[in-house]
mmCIF file of C-alpha atoms in Angstrom:
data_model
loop_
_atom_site.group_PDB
_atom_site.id
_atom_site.type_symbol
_atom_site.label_atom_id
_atom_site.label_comp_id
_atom_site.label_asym_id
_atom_site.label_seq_id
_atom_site.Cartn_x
_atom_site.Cartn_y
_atom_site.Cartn_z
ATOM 1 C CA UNK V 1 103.315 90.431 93.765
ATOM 2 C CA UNK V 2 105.581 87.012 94.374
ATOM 3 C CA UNK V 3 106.615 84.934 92.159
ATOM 4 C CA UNK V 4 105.808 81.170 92.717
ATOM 5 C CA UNK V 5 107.954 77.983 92.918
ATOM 6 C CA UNK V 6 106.505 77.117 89.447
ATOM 7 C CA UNK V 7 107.449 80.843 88.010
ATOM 8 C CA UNK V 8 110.957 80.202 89.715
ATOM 9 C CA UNK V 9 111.290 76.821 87.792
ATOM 10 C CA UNK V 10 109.639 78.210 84.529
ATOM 11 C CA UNK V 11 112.557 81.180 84.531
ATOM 12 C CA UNK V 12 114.973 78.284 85.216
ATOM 13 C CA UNK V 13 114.150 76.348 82.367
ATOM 14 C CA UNK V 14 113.754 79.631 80.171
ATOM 15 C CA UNK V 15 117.835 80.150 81.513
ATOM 16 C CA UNK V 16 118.773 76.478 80.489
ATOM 17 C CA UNK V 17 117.270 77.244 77.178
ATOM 18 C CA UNK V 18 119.533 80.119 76.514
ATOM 19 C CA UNK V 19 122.387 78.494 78.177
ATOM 20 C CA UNK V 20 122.309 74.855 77.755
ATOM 21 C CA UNK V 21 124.110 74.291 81.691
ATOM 22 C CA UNK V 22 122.058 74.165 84.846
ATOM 23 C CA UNK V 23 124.698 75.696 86.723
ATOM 24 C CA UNK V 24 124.963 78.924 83.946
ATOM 25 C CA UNK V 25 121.420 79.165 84.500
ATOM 26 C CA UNK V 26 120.875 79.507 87.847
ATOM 27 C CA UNK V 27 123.342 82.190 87.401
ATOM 28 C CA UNK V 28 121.551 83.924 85.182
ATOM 29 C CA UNK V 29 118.467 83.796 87.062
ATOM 30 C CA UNK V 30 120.104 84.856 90.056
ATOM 31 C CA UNK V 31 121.416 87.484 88.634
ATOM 32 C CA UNK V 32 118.123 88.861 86.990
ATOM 33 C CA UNK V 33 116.558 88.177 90.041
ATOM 34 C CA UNK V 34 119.114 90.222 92.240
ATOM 35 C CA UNK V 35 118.309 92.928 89.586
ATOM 36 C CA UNK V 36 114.366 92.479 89.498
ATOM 37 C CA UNK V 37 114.382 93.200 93.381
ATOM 38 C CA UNK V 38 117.168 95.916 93.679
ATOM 39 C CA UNK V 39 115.102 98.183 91.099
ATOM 40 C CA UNK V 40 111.566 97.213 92.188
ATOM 41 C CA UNK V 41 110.384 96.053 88.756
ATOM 42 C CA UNK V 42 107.361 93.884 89.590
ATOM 43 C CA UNK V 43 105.625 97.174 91.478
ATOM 44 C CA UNK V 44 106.188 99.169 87.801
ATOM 45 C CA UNK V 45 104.938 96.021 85.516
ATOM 46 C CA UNK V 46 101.616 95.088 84.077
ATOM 47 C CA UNK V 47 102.935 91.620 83.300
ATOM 48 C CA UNK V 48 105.380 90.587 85.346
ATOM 49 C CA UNK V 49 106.179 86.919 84.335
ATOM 50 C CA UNK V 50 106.421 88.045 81.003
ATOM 51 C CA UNK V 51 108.576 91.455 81.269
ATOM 52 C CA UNK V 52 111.176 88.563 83.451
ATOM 53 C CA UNK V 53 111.531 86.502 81.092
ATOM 54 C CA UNK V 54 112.787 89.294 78.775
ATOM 55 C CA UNK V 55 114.888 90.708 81.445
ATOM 56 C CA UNK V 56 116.098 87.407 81.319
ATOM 57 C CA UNK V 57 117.036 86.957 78.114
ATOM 58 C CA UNK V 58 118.372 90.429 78.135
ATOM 59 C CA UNK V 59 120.996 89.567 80.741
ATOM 60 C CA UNK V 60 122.055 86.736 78.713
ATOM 61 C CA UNK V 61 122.500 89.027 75.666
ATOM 62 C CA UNK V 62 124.651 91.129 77.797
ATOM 63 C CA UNK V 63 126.456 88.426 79.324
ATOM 64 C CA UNK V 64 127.226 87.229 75.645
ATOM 65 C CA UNK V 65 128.653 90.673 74.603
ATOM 66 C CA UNK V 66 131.070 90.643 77.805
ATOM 67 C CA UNK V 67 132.434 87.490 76.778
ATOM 68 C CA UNK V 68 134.735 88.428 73.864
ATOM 69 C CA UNK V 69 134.949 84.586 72.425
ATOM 70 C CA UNK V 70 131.316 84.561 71.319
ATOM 71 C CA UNK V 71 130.256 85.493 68.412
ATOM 72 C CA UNK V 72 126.792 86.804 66.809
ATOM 73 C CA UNK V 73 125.692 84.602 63.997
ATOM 74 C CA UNK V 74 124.395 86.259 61.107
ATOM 75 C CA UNK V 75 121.100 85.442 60.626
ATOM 76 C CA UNK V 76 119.740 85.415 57.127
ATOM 77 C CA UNK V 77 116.546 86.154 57.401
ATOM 78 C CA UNK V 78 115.974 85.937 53.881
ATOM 79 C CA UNK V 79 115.396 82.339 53.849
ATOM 80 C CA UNK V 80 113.212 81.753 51.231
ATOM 81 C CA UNK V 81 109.928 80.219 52.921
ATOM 82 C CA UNK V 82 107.244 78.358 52.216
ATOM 83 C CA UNK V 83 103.744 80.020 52.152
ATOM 84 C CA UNK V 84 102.898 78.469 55.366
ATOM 85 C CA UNK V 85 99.273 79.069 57.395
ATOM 86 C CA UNK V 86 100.617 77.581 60.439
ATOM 87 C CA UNK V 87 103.782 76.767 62.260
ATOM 88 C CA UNK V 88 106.040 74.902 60.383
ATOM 89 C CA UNK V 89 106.919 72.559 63.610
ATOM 90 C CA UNK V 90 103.496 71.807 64.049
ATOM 91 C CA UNK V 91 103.663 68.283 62.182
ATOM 92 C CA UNK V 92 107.348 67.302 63.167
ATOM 93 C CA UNK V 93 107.606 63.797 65.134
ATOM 94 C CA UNK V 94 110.674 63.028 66.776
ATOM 95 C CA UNK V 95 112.108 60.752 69.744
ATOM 96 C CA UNK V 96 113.814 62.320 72.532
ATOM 97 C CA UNK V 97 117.160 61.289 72.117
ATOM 98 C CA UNK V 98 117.129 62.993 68.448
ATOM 99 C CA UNK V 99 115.667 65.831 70.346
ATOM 100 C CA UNK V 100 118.556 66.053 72.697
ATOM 101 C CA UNK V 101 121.062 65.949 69.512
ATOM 102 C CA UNK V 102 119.429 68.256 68.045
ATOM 103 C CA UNK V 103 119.240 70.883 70.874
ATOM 104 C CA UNK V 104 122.776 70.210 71.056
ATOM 105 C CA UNK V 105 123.521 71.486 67.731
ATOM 106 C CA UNK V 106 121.253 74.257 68.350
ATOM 107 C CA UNK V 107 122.251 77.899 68.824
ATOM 108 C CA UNK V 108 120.633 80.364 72.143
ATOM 109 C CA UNK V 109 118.326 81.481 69.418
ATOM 110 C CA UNK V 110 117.160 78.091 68.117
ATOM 111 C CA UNK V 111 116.725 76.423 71.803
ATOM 112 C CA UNK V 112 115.030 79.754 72.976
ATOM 113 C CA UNK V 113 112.477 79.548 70.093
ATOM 114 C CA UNK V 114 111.647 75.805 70.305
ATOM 115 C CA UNK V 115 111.244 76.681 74.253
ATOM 116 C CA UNK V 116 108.687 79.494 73.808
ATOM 117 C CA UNK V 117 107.055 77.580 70.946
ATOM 118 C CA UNK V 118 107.007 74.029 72.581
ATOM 119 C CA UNK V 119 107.479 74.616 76.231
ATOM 120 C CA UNK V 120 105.496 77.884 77.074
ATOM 121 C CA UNK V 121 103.639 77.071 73.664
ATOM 122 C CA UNK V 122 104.049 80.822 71.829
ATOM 123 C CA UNK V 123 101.723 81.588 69.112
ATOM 124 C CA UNK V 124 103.989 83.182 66.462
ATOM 125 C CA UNK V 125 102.919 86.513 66.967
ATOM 126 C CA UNK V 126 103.682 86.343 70.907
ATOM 127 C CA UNK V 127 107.059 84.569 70.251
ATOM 128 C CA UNK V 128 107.365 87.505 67.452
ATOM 129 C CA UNK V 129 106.692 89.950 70.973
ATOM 130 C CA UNK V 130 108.621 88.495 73.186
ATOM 131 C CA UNK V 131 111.534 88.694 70.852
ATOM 132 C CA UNK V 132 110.550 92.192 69.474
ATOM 133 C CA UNK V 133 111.209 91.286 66.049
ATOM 134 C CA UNK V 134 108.267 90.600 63.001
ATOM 135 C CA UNK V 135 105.987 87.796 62.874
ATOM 136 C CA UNK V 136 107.428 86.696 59.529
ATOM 137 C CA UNK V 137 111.109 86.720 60.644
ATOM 138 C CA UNK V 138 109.758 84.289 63.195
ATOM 139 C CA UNK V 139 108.146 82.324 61.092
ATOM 140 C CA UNK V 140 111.536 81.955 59.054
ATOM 141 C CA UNK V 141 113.168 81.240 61.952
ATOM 142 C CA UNK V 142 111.155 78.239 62.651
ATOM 143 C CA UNK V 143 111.049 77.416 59.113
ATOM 144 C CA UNK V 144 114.853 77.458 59.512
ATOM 145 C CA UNK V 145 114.911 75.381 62.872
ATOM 146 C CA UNK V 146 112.327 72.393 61.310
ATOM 147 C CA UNK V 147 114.865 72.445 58.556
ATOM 148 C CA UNK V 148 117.993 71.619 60.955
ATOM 149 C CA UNK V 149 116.251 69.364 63.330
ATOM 150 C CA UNK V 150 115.251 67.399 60.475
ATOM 151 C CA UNK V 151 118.696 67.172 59.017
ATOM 152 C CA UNK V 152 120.069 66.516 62.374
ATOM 153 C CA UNK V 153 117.466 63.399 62.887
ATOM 154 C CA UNK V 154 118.404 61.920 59.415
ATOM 155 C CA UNK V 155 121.856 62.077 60.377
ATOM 156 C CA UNK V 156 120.985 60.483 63.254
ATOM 157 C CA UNK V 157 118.905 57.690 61.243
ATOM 158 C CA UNK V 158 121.476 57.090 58.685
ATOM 159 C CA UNK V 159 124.166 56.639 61.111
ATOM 160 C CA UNK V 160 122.302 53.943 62.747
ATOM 161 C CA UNK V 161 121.268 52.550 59.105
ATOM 162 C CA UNK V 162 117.232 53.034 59.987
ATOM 163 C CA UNK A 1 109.366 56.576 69.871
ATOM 164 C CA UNK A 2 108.172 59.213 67.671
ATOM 165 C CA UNK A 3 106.360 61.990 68.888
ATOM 166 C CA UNK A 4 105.160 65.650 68.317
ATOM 167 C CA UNK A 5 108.106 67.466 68.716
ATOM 168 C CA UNK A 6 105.944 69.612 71.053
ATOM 169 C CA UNK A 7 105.402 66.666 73.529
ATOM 170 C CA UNK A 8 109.023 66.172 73.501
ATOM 171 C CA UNK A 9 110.056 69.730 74.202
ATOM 172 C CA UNK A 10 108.011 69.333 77.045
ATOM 173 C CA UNK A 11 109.091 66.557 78.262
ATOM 174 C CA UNK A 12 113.211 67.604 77.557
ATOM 175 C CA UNK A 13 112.159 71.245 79.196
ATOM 176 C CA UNK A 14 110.563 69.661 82.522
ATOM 177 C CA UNK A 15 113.048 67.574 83.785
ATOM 178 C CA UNK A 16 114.640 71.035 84.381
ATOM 179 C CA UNK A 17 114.089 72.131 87.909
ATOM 180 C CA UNK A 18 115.541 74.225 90.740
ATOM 181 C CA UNK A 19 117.026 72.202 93.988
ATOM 182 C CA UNK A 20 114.966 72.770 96.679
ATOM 183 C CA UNK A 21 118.155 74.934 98.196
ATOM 184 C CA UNK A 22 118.010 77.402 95.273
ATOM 185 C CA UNK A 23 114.324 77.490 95.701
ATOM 186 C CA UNK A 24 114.842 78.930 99.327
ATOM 187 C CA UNK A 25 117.411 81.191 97.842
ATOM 188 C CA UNK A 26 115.383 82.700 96.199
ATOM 189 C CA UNK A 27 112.152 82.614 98.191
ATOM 190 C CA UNK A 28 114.125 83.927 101.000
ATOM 191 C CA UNK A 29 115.587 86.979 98.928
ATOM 192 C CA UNK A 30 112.014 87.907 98.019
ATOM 193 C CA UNK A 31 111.067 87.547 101.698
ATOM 194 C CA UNK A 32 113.453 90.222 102.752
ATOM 195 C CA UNK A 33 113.273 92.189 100.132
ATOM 196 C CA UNK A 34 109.441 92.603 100.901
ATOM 197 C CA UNK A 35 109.688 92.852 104.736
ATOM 198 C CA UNK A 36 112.806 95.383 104.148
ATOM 199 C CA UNK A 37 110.199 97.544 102.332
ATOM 200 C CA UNK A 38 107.368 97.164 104.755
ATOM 201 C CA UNK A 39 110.072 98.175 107.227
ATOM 202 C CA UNK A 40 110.473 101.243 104.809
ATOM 203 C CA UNK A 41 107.184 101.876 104.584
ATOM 204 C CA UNK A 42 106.738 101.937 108.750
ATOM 205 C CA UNK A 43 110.099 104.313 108.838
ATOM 206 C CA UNK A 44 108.558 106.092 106.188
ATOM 207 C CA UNK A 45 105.115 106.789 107.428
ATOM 208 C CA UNK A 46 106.753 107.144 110.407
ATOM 209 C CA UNK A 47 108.407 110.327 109.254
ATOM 210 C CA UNK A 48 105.645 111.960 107.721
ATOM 211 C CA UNK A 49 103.675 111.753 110.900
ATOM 212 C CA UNK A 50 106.638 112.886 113.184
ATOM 213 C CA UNK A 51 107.632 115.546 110.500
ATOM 214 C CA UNK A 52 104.059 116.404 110.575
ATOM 215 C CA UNK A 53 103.367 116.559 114.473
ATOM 216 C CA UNK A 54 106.924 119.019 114.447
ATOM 217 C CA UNK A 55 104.818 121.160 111.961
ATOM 218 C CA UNK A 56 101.874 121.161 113.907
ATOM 219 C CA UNK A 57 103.726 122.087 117.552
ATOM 220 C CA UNK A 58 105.531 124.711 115.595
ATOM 221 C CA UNK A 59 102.493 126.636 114.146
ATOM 222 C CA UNK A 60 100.415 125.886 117.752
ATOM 223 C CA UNK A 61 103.541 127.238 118.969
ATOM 224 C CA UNK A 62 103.727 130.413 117.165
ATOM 225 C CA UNK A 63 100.520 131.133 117.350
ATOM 226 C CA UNK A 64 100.238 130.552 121.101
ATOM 227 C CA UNK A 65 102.889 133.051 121.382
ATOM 228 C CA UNK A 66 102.432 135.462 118.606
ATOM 229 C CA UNK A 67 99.154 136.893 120.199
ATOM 230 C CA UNK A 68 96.219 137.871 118.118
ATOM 231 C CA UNK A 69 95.597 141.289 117.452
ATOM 232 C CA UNK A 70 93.542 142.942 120.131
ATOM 233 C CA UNK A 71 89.694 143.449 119.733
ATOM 234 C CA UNK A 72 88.098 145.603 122.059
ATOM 235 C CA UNK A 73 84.700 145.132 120.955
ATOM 236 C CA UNK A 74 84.563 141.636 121.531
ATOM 237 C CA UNK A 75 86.075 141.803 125.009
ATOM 238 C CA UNK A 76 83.612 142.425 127.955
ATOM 239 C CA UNK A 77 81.842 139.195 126.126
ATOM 240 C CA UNK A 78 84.652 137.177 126.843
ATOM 241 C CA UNK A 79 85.395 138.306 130.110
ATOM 242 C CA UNK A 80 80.921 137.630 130.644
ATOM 243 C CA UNK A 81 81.833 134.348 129.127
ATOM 244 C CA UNK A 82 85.093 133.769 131.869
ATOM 245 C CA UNK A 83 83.054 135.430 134.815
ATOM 246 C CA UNK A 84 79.581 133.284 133.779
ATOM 247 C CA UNK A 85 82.134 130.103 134.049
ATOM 248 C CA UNK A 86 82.593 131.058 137.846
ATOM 249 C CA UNK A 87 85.937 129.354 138.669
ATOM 250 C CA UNK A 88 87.132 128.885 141.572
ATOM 251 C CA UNK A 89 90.369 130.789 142.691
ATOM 252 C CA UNK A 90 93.566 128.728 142.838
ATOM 253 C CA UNK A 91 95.448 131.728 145.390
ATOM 254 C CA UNK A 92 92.886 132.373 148.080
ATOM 255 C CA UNK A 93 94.258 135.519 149.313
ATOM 256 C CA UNK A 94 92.930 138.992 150.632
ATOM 257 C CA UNK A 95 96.346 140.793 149.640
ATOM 258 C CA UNK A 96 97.082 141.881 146.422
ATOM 259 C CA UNK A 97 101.079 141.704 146.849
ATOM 260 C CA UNK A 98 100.433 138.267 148.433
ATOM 261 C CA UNK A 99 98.693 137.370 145.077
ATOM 262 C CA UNK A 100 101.681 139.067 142.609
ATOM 263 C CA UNK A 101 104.210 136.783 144.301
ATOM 264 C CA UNK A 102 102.083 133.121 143.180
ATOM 265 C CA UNK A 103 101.123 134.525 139.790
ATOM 266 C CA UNK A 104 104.691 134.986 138.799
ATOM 267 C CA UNK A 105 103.899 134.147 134.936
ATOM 268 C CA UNK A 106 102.364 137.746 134.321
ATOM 269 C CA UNK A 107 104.547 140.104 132.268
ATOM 270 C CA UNK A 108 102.959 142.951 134.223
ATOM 271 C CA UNK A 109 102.725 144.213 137.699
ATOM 272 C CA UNK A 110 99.217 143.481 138.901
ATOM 273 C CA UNK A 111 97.914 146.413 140.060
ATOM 274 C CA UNK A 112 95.271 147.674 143.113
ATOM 275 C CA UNK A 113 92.549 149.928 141.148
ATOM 276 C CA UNK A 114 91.786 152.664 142.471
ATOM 277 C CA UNK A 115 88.650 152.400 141.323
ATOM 278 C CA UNK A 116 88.212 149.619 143.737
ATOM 279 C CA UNK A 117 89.038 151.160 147.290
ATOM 280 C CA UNK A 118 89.703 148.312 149.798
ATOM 281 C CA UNK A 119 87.022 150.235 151.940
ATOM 282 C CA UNK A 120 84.415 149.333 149.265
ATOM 283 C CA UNK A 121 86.068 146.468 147.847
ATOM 284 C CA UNK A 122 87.277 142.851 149.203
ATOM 285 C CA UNK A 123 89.886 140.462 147.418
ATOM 286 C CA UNK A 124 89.184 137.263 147.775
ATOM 287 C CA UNK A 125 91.613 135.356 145.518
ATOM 288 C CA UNK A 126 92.858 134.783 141.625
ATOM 289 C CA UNK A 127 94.523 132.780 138.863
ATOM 290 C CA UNK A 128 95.679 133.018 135.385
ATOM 291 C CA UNK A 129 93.430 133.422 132.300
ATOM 292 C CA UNK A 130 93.833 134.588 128.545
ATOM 293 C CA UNK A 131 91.955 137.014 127.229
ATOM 294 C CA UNK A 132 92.429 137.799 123.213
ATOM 295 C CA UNK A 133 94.986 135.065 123.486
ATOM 296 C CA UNK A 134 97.207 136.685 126.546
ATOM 297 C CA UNK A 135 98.092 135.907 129.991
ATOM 298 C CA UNK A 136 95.741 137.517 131.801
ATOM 299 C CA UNK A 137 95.139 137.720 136.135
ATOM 300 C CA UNK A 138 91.761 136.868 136.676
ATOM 301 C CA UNK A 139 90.725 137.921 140.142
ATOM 302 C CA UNK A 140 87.776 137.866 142.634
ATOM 303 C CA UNK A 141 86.509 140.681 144.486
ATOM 304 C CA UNK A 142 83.137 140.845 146.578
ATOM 305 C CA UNK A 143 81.406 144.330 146.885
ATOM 306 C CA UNK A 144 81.711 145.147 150.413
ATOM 307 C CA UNK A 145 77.686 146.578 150.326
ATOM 308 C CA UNK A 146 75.589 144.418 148.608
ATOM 309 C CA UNK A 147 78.039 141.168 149.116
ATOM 310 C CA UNK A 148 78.137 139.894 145.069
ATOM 311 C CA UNK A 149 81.131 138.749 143.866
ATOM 312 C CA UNK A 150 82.663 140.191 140.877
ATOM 313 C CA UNK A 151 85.560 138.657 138.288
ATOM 314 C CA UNK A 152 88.135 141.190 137.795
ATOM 315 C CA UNK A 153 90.518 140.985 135.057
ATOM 316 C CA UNK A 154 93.885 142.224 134.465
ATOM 317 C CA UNK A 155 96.012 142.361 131.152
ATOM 318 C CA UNK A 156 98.905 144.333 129.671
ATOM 319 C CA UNK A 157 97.767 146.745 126.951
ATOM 320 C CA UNK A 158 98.883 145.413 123.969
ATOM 321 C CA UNK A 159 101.404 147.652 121.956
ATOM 322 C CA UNK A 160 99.240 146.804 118.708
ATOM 323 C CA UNK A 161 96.723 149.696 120.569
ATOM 324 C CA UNK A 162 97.866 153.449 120.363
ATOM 325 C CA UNK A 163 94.836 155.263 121.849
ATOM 326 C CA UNK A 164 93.668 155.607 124.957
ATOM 327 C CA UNK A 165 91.267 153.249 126.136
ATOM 328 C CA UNK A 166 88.350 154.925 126.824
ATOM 329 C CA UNK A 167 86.217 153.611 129.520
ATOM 330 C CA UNK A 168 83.243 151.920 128.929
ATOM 331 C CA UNK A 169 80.089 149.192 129.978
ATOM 332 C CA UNK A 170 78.760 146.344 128.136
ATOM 333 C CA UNK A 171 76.084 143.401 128.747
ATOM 334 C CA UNK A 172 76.720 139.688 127.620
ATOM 335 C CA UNK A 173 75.796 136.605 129.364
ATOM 336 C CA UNK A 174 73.809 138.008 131.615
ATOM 337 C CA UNK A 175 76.871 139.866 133.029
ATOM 338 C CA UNK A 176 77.879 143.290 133.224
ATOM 339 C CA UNK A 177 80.800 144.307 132.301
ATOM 340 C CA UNK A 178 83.001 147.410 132.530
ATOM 341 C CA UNK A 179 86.339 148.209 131.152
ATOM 342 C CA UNK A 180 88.951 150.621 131.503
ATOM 343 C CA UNK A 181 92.768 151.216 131.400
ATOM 344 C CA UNK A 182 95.205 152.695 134.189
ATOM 345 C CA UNK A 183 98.597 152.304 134.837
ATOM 346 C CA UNK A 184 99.127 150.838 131.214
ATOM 347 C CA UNK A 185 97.079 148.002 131.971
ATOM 348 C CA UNK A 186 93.932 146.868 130.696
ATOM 349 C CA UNK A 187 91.089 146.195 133.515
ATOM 350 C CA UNK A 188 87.500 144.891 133.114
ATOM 351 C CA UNK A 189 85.229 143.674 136.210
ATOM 352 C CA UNK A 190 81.849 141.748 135.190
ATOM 353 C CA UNK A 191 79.498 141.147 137.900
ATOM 354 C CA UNK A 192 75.467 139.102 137.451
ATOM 355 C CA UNK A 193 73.101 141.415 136.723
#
């Protein structure tokens, strides 16, 4: 099994998600992809686009523990939610530029989620896979993120009087 | 403009891509890593079958020279079956020392029976055989009154027998065959019947 061009610009996109720099990125790729080969993965993997992109992210995990000046947010995932059926980004309209702003004020977490979600388009329960964590803290989690890119849009509309 | 945040994700997400360099990168490093393990697979299989061949030399080996026990029962059929074959001689010769010093192999002296007086008895020639799975002489004489040619054979007596060997005749192939023992060797003569 090979991965294609596309896969190879899919993982790259994945990285900038995490990372927010193309240069980062491509590390981070590279460096998953230098580990992918050395140990033989794709020959022990059902799935193999899939179990890379979690290698992925877990190098970037790691790479965030190395580095000493990060630190983990505390998530409170006991944001009180709405009963919602479906996702909670589903009817959000935006322009890009207030898109940009708001990935900029994004954490790894946020930018990964609205990736998976609007990128790779995730159904809950796959995003809720692919991060091993419940359905229903990803369902906060998105509740959380409509919540911020909406307050970060506002922002953006007050400030230029709209 | 406004639009589904999911169109715009998109749209942010794929103007994302790899430079066509870092696309060869890659590519390449799959490349080699794939030919490297063909090339792993080749020295691989390559072992097993020379690891394999070693094993197979060895046991041929050992059982060429580890030689099976001796089984005097079945023996005038192979000689019938050697004599029936009617091979020619590779020393013509009419001298028995002549024909010790070009089958040098033997780990025996070969021996002029006196069962088979040169008055009565003509050597015409020999070469190597295996009988039981040992070096054996395999010899031609002709019968100096009716003129047939007979296959004489010659072996060591194995160590694995303790008792005399008591003469005797058997028919197989159409060939008579005799065998007896003298002067620690092992002789049997099959002529047509």
């Amino acid at each position: 099994m090979k991965f294609s061009r596309d896969d190879f610009n899919f993982f790259f996109r994945y990285s900038m998600a995490l990372t927010k720099d193309e240069s980062i990125a491509y590390d981070l790729l590279q460096t998953t992809f230098e580990k992918w080969l050395r140990k033989n993965v794709h020959s022990k993997v059902t799935h193999p686009r899939q179990y890379f992109l979690r290698m992925v992210r877990n190098q970037f995990l790691d790479d965030l523990k190395k580095d000493s000046s990060y630190s983990f947010e505390e998530l409170d995932e006991e944001t009180n939610i709405p009963e919602i059926g479906s996702n909670p980004l589903e009817d959000v309209l935006i322009a890009q530029d207030e898109l940009k702003r708001a990935l900029r004020v994004m954490n790894s977490d946020e930018r990964e989620l609205i990736f998976l979600w609007g990128m790779e388009e995730y159904t809950t329960q796959e995003i809720a896979n692919h991060l091993d964590i419940p359905k229903g803290t990803v369902l906060a989690r998105l509740f959380r993120l409509k919540r911020k890119v909406q307050e970060s849009f506002s922002k953006d509309r007050k400030r230029e009087g709209l | 403009m406004n639009r589904p945040l999911k169109n715009q994700v998109k749209e942010y997400f794929g103007q994302y891509e790899l430079t066509s360099n870092q696309l060869q990168e890659l590519e390449s490093a799959q490349e080699n890593v794939q030919k490297g393990k063909i090339a792993r697979g080749y020295v691989r299989y390559g072992s097993i079958v020379a690891a394999s061949l070693i094993i197979f030399a060895l046991i041929g080996y050992f059982w060429r020279i580890t030689p099976r026990q001796m089984n005097l029962e079945s023996l005038p059929q192979e000689i019938a079956y050697h004599h029936n074959k009617k091979m020619d001689s590779e020393i013509k010769t009419h001298s028995y020392p002549e024909l010790k010093t070009f089958l040098t192999k033997l780990d025996f002296n070969l021996i002029h029976s006196k069962r088979l007086p040169s008055d009565e008895w003509e050597l015409l020639g020999g070469r190597y055989c295996s009988l039981q799975g040992r070096l054996a002489a395999q010899i031609k004489i002709k019968n100096k009154k009716d003129n047939k040619v007979y296959t004489l054979y010659q072996l060591a007596i194995p160590e694995d027998i303790d008792s005399p060997i008591k003469s005797f005749e058997a028919y197989s192939g159409g060939a008579k065959v005799k065998i007896w023992s003298e002067n620690d060797l092992l002789l049997g003569i099959a002529g047509d019947e």
